Coordinates of C-alpha atoms in Angstrom, one line a residue:
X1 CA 68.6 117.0 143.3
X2 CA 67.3 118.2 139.7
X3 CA 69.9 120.4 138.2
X4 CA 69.3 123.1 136.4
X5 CA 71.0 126.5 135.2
X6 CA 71.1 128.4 138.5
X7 CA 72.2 125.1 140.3
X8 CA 75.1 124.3 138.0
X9 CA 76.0 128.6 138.2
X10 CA 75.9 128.9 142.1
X11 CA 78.0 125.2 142.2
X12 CA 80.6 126.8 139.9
X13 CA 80.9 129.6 142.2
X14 CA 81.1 128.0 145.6
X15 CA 85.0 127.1 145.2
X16 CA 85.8 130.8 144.4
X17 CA 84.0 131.7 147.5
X18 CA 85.2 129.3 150.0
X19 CA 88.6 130.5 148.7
X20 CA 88.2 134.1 148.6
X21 CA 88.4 136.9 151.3
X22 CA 85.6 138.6 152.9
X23 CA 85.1 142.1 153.3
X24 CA 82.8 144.2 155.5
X25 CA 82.8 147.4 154.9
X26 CA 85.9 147.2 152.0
X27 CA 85.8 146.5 148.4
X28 CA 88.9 144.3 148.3
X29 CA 90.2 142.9 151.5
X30 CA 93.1 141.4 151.7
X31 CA 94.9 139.5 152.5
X32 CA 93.7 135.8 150.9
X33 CA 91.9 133.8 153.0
X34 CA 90.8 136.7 155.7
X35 CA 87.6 138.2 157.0
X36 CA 88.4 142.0 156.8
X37 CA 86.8 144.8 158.6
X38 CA 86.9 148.1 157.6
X39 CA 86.7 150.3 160.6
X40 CA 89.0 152.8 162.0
X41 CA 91.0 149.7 162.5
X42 CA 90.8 146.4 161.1
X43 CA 90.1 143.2 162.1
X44 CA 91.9 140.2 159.9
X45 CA 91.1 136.6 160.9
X46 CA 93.8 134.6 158.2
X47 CA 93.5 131.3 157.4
X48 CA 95.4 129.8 160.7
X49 CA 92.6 131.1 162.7
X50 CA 94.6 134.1 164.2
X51 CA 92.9 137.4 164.9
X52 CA 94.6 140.5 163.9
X53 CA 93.4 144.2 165.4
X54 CA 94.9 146.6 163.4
X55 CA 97.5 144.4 162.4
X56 CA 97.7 142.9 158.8
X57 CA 100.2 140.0 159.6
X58 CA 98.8 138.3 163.3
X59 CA 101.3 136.3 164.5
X60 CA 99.6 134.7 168.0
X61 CA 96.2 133.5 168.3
X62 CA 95.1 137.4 169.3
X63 CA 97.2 139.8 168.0
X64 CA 96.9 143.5 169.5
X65 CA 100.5 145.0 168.6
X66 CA 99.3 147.9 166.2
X67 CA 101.1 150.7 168.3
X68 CA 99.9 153.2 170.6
X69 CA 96.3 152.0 170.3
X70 CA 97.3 148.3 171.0
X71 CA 95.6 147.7 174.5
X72 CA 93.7 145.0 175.7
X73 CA 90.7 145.1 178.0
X74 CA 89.7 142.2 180.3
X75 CA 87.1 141.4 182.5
X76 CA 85.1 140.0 186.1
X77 CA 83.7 136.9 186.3
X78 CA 82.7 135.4 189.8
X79 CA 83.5 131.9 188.2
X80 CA 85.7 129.7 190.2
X81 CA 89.3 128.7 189.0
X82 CA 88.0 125.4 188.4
X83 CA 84.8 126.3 185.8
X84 CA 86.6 128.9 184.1
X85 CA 89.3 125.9 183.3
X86 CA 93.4 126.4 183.7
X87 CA 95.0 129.3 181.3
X88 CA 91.4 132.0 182.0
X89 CA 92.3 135.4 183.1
X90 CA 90.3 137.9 185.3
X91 CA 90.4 141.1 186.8
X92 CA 90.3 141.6 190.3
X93 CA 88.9 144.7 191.4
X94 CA 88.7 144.5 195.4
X95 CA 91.5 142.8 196.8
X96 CA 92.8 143.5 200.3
X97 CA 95.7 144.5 201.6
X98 CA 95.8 147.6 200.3
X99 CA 96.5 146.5 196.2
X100 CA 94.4 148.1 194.4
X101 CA 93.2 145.8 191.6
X102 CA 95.2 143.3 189.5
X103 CA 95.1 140.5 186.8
X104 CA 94.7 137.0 187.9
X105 CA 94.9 133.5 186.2
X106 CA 93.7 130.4 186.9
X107 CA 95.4 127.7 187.5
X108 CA 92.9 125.1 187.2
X109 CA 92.1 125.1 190.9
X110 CA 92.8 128.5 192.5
X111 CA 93.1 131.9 190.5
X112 CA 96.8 133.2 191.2
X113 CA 97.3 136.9 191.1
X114 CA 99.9 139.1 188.9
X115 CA 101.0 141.4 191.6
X116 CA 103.1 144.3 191.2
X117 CA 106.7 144.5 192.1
X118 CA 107.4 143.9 195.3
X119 CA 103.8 143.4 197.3
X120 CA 103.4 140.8 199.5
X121 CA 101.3 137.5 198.5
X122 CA 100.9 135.1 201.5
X123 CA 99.7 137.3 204.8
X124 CA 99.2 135.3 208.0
X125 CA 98.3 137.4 211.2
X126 CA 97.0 135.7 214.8
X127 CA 96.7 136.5 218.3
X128 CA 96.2 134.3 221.1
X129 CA 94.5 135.1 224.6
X130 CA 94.6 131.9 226.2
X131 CA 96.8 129.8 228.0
X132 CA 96.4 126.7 225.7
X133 CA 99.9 125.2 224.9
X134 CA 101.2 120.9 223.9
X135 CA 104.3 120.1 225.7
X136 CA 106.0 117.5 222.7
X137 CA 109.6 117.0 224.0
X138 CA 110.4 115.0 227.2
X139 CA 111.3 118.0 230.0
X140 CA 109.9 119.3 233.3
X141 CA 106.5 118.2 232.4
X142 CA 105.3 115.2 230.8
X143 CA 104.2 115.3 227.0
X144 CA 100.5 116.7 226.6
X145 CA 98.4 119.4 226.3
X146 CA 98.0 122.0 229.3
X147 CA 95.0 125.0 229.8
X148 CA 96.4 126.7 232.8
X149 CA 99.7 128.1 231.5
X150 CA 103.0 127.4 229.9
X151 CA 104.6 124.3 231.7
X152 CA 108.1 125.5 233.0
X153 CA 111.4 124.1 231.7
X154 CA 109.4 122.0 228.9
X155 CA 109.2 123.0 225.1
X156 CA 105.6 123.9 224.4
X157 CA 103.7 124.7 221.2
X158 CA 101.5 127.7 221.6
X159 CA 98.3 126.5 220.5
X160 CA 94.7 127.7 219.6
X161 CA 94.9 131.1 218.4
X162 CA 92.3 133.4 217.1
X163 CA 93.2 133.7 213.5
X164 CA 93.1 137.2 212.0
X165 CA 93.9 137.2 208.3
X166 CA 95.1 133.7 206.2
X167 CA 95.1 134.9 202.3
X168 CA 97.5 134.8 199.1
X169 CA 97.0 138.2 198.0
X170 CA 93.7 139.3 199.2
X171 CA 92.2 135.6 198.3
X172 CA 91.5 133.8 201.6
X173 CA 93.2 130.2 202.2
X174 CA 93.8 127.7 204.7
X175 CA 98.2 127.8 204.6
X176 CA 97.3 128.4 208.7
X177 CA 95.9 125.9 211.1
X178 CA 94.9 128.6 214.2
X179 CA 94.3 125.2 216.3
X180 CA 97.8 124.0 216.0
X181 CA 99.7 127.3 215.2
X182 CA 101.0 125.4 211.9
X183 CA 101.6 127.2 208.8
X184 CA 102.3 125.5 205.8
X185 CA 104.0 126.7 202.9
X186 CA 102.0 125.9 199.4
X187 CA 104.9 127.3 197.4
X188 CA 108.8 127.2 197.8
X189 CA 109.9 131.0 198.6
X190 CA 111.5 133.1 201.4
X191 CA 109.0 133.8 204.1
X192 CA 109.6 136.5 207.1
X193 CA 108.4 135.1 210.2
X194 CA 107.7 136.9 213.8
X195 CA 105.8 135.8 217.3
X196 CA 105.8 137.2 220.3
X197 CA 104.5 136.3 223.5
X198 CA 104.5 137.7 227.3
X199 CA 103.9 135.6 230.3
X200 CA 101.4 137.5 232.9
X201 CA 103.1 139.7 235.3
X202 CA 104.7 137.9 238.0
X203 CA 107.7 137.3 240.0
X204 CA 111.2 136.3 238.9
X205 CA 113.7 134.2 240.5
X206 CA 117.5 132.5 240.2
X207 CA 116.8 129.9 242.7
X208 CA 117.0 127.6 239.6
X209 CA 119.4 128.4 237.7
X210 CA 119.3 131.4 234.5
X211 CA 116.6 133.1 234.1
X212 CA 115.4 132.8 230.5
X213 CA 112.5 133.3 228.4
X214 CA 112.9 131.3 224.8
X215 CA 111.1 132.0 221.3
X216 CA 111.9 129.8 218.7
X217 CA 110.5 129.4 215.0
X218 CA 110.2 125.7 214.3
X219 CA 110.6 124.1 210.4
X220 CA 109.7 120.4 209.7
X221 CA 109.6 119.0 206.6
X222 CA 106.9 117.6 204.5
X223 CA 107.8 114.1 206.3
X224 CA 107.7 116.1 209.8
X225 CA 111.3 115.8 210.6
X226 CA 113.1 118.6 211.9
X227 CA 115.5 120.2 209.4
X228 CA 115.8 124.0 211.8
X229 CA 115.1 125.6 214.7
X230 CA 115.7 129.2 215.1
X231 CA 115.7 130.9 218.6
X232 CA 115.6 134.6 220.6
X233 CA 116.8 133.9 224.4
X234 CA 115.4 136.7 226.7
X235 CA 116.8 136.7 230.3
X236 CA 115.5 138.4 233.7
X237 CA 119.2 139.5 235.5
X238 CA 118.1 139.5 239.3
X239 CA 115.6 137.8 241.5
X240 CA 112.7 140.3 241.7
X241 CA 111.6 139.4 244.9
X242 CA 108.6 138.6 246.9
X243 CA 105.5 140.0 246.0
X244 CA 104.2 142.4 244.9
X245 CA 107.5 143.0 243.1
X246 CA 105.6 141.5 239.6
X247 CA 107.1 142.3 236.2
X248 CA 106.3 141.6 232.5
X249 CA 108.7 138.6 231.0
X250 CA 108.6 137.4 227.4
X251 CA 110.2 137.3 224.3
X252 CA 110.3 137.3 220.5
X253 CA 111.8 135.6 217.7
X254 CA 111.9 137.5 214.0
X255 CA 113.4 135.2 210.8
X256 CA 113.6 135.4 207.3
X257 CA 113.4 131.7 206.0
X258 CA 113.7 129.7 202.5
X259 CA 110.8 126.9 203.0
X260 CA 109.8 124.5 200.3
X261 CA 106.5 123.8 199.0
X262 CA 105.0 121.8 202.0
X263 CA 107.2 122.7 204.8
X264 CA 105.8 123.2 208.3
X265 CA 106.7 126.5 210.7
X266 CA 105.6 126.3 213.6
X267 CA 106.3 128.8 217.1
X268 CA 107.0 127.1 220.7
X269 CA 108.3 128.7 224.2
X270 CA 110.9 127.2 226.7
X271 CA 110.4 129.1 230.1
X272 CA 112.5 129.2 233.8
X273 CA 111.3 132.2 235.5
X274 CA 109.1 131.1 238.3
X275 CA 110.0 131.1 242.3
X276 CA 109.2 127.0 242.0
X277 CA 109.0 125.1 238.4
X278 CA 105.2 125.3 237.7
X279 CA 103.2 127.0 234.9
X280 CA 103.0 130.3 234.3
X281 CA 100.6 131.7 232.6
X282 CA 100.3 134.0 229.5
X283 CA 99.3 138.1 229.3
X284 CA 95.8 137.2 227.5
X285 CA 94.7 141.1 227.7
X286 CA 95.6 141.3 223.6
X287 CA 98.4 142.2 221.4
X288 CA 101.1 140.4 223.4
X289 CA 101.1 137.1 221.7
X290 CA 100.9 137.3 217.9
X291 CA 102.4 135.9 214.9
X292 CA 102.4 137.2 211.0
X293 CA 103.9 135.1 208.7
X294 CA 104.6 137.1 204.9
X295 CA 105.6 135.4 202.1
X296 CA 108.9 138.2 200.3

């Protein structure tokens, strides 16, 4: 390039501008090295990089802390954890369970809320109305899965339930497998845990020995060994007779438990009730066999 008198003048200049502040709005901004914006507040980017809003000296990549007027506002985006990449923040307007709206951030794969104190964040709810159980201890009955009621004297997982609500904080997941009756923890934490379940109305007998109805919570660990079993033992005192004497038997078990991350839980039944050792089948009508599983 030719040089001539304006060249040589505007290349003289261009250190002092590179080097010097710039001011919108303000006839000497400072500090050095800034882009300064006089509004009501100002806006001070220094030579880090760091933004400053009202506040001269930044000292985070956004700085906000300029008193009374030092809030932040952020906003939706229907992008998935994943695009809007680890570290991202949302708001979440319409959550469920009764929250109404917080803060998430992504993780890089899910966005995890910022809840207020004390509200839940894992809710599992089911109810079953069917006889559908898996005998998976030697007992009265072999090993297997039975449709036609709760094999007697045998430990039986109550399987395929209908599955009502699976979510961490409004945002639905898959911690609950309704065909198994599995829950799974995805994070180590104290979780309350309750089932119930009533067998159909029936009669009761001794003739073989107590009468007794069993819940019992189930925890295996992430290599499916058995590390706790927790149990509620419901008994009938007298033989009820012949029929139509028929009552309501059943039972419940409540726990608070510590899981770790990838621990199983997992409700099953042990039943002696019946004039001769056969199945008995459950009260399908609704609201007698449920589970919820909240994470404290």
């Amino acid at each position: 390039m030719k040089l001539n008198r304006r060249n040589i003048l505007f290349l003289s200049l261009l250190p002092n501008l590179v080097l010097a502040q710039i001011g919108i709005g303000i006839n000497n901004p400072s500090p050095a090295n800034s882009i300064e914006i006089n509004t009501t507040e100002k806006v001070i980017i220094d030579k880090t990089g760091k933004i400053g809003v009202g506040v001269a000296a930044p000292k985070m990549a956004i700085d906000l802390r300029n008193g009374a007027n030092g809030s932040m506002a952020i906003g939706m985006t229907s992008q998935t954890a994943a695009e809007a990449g680890a570290g991202a923040m949302r708001y979440n307007p319409s959550p469920a369970i009764g929250v109404q709206g917080y803060i998430e951030y992504s993780d890089g794969t899910v966005w995890v809320p910022i809840l207020p104190y004390g509200k839940p964040r894992i809710v599992v709810m089911a109810e079953k109305t069917n006889n559908n159980s898996t005998v998976f201890e030697t007992g009265l009955w072999p090993v297997g899965n039975y449709t036609d009621g709760i094999p007697g004297r045998s430990s039986a997982y109550l399987t395929s339930w209908a599955e009502k609500l699976d979510s961490d904080s409004g945002q639905p997941r898959t911690n609950f497998d309704p065909a198994t009756g599995e829950f799974i923890a995805p994070r180590s934490g104290v979780y309350y845990a309750t089932f119930t379940f009533a067998l159909a109305p029936s009669q009761v007998n001794t003739s073989f020995g107590q009468n007794q109805t069993e819940a019992i919570w189930e925890v295996r660990n992430s290599s499916n060994a058995v590390i706790q079993r927790i149990k509620t033992n419901n008994g009938y005192p007298q033989d009820t007779g012949n029929a139509p004497n028929a009552v309501i038997v059943g039972s419940a078990c409540t726990a608070s438990l510590y899981l770790n991350a990838g621990d199983k839980l997992r409700p099953f039944v042990w039943i002696n009730v019946s004039w001769d050792p056969d199945k008995r089948p459950l009260l399908n009508t609704g609201g007698y066999n449920v589970l919820t599983i909240v994470e404290q």
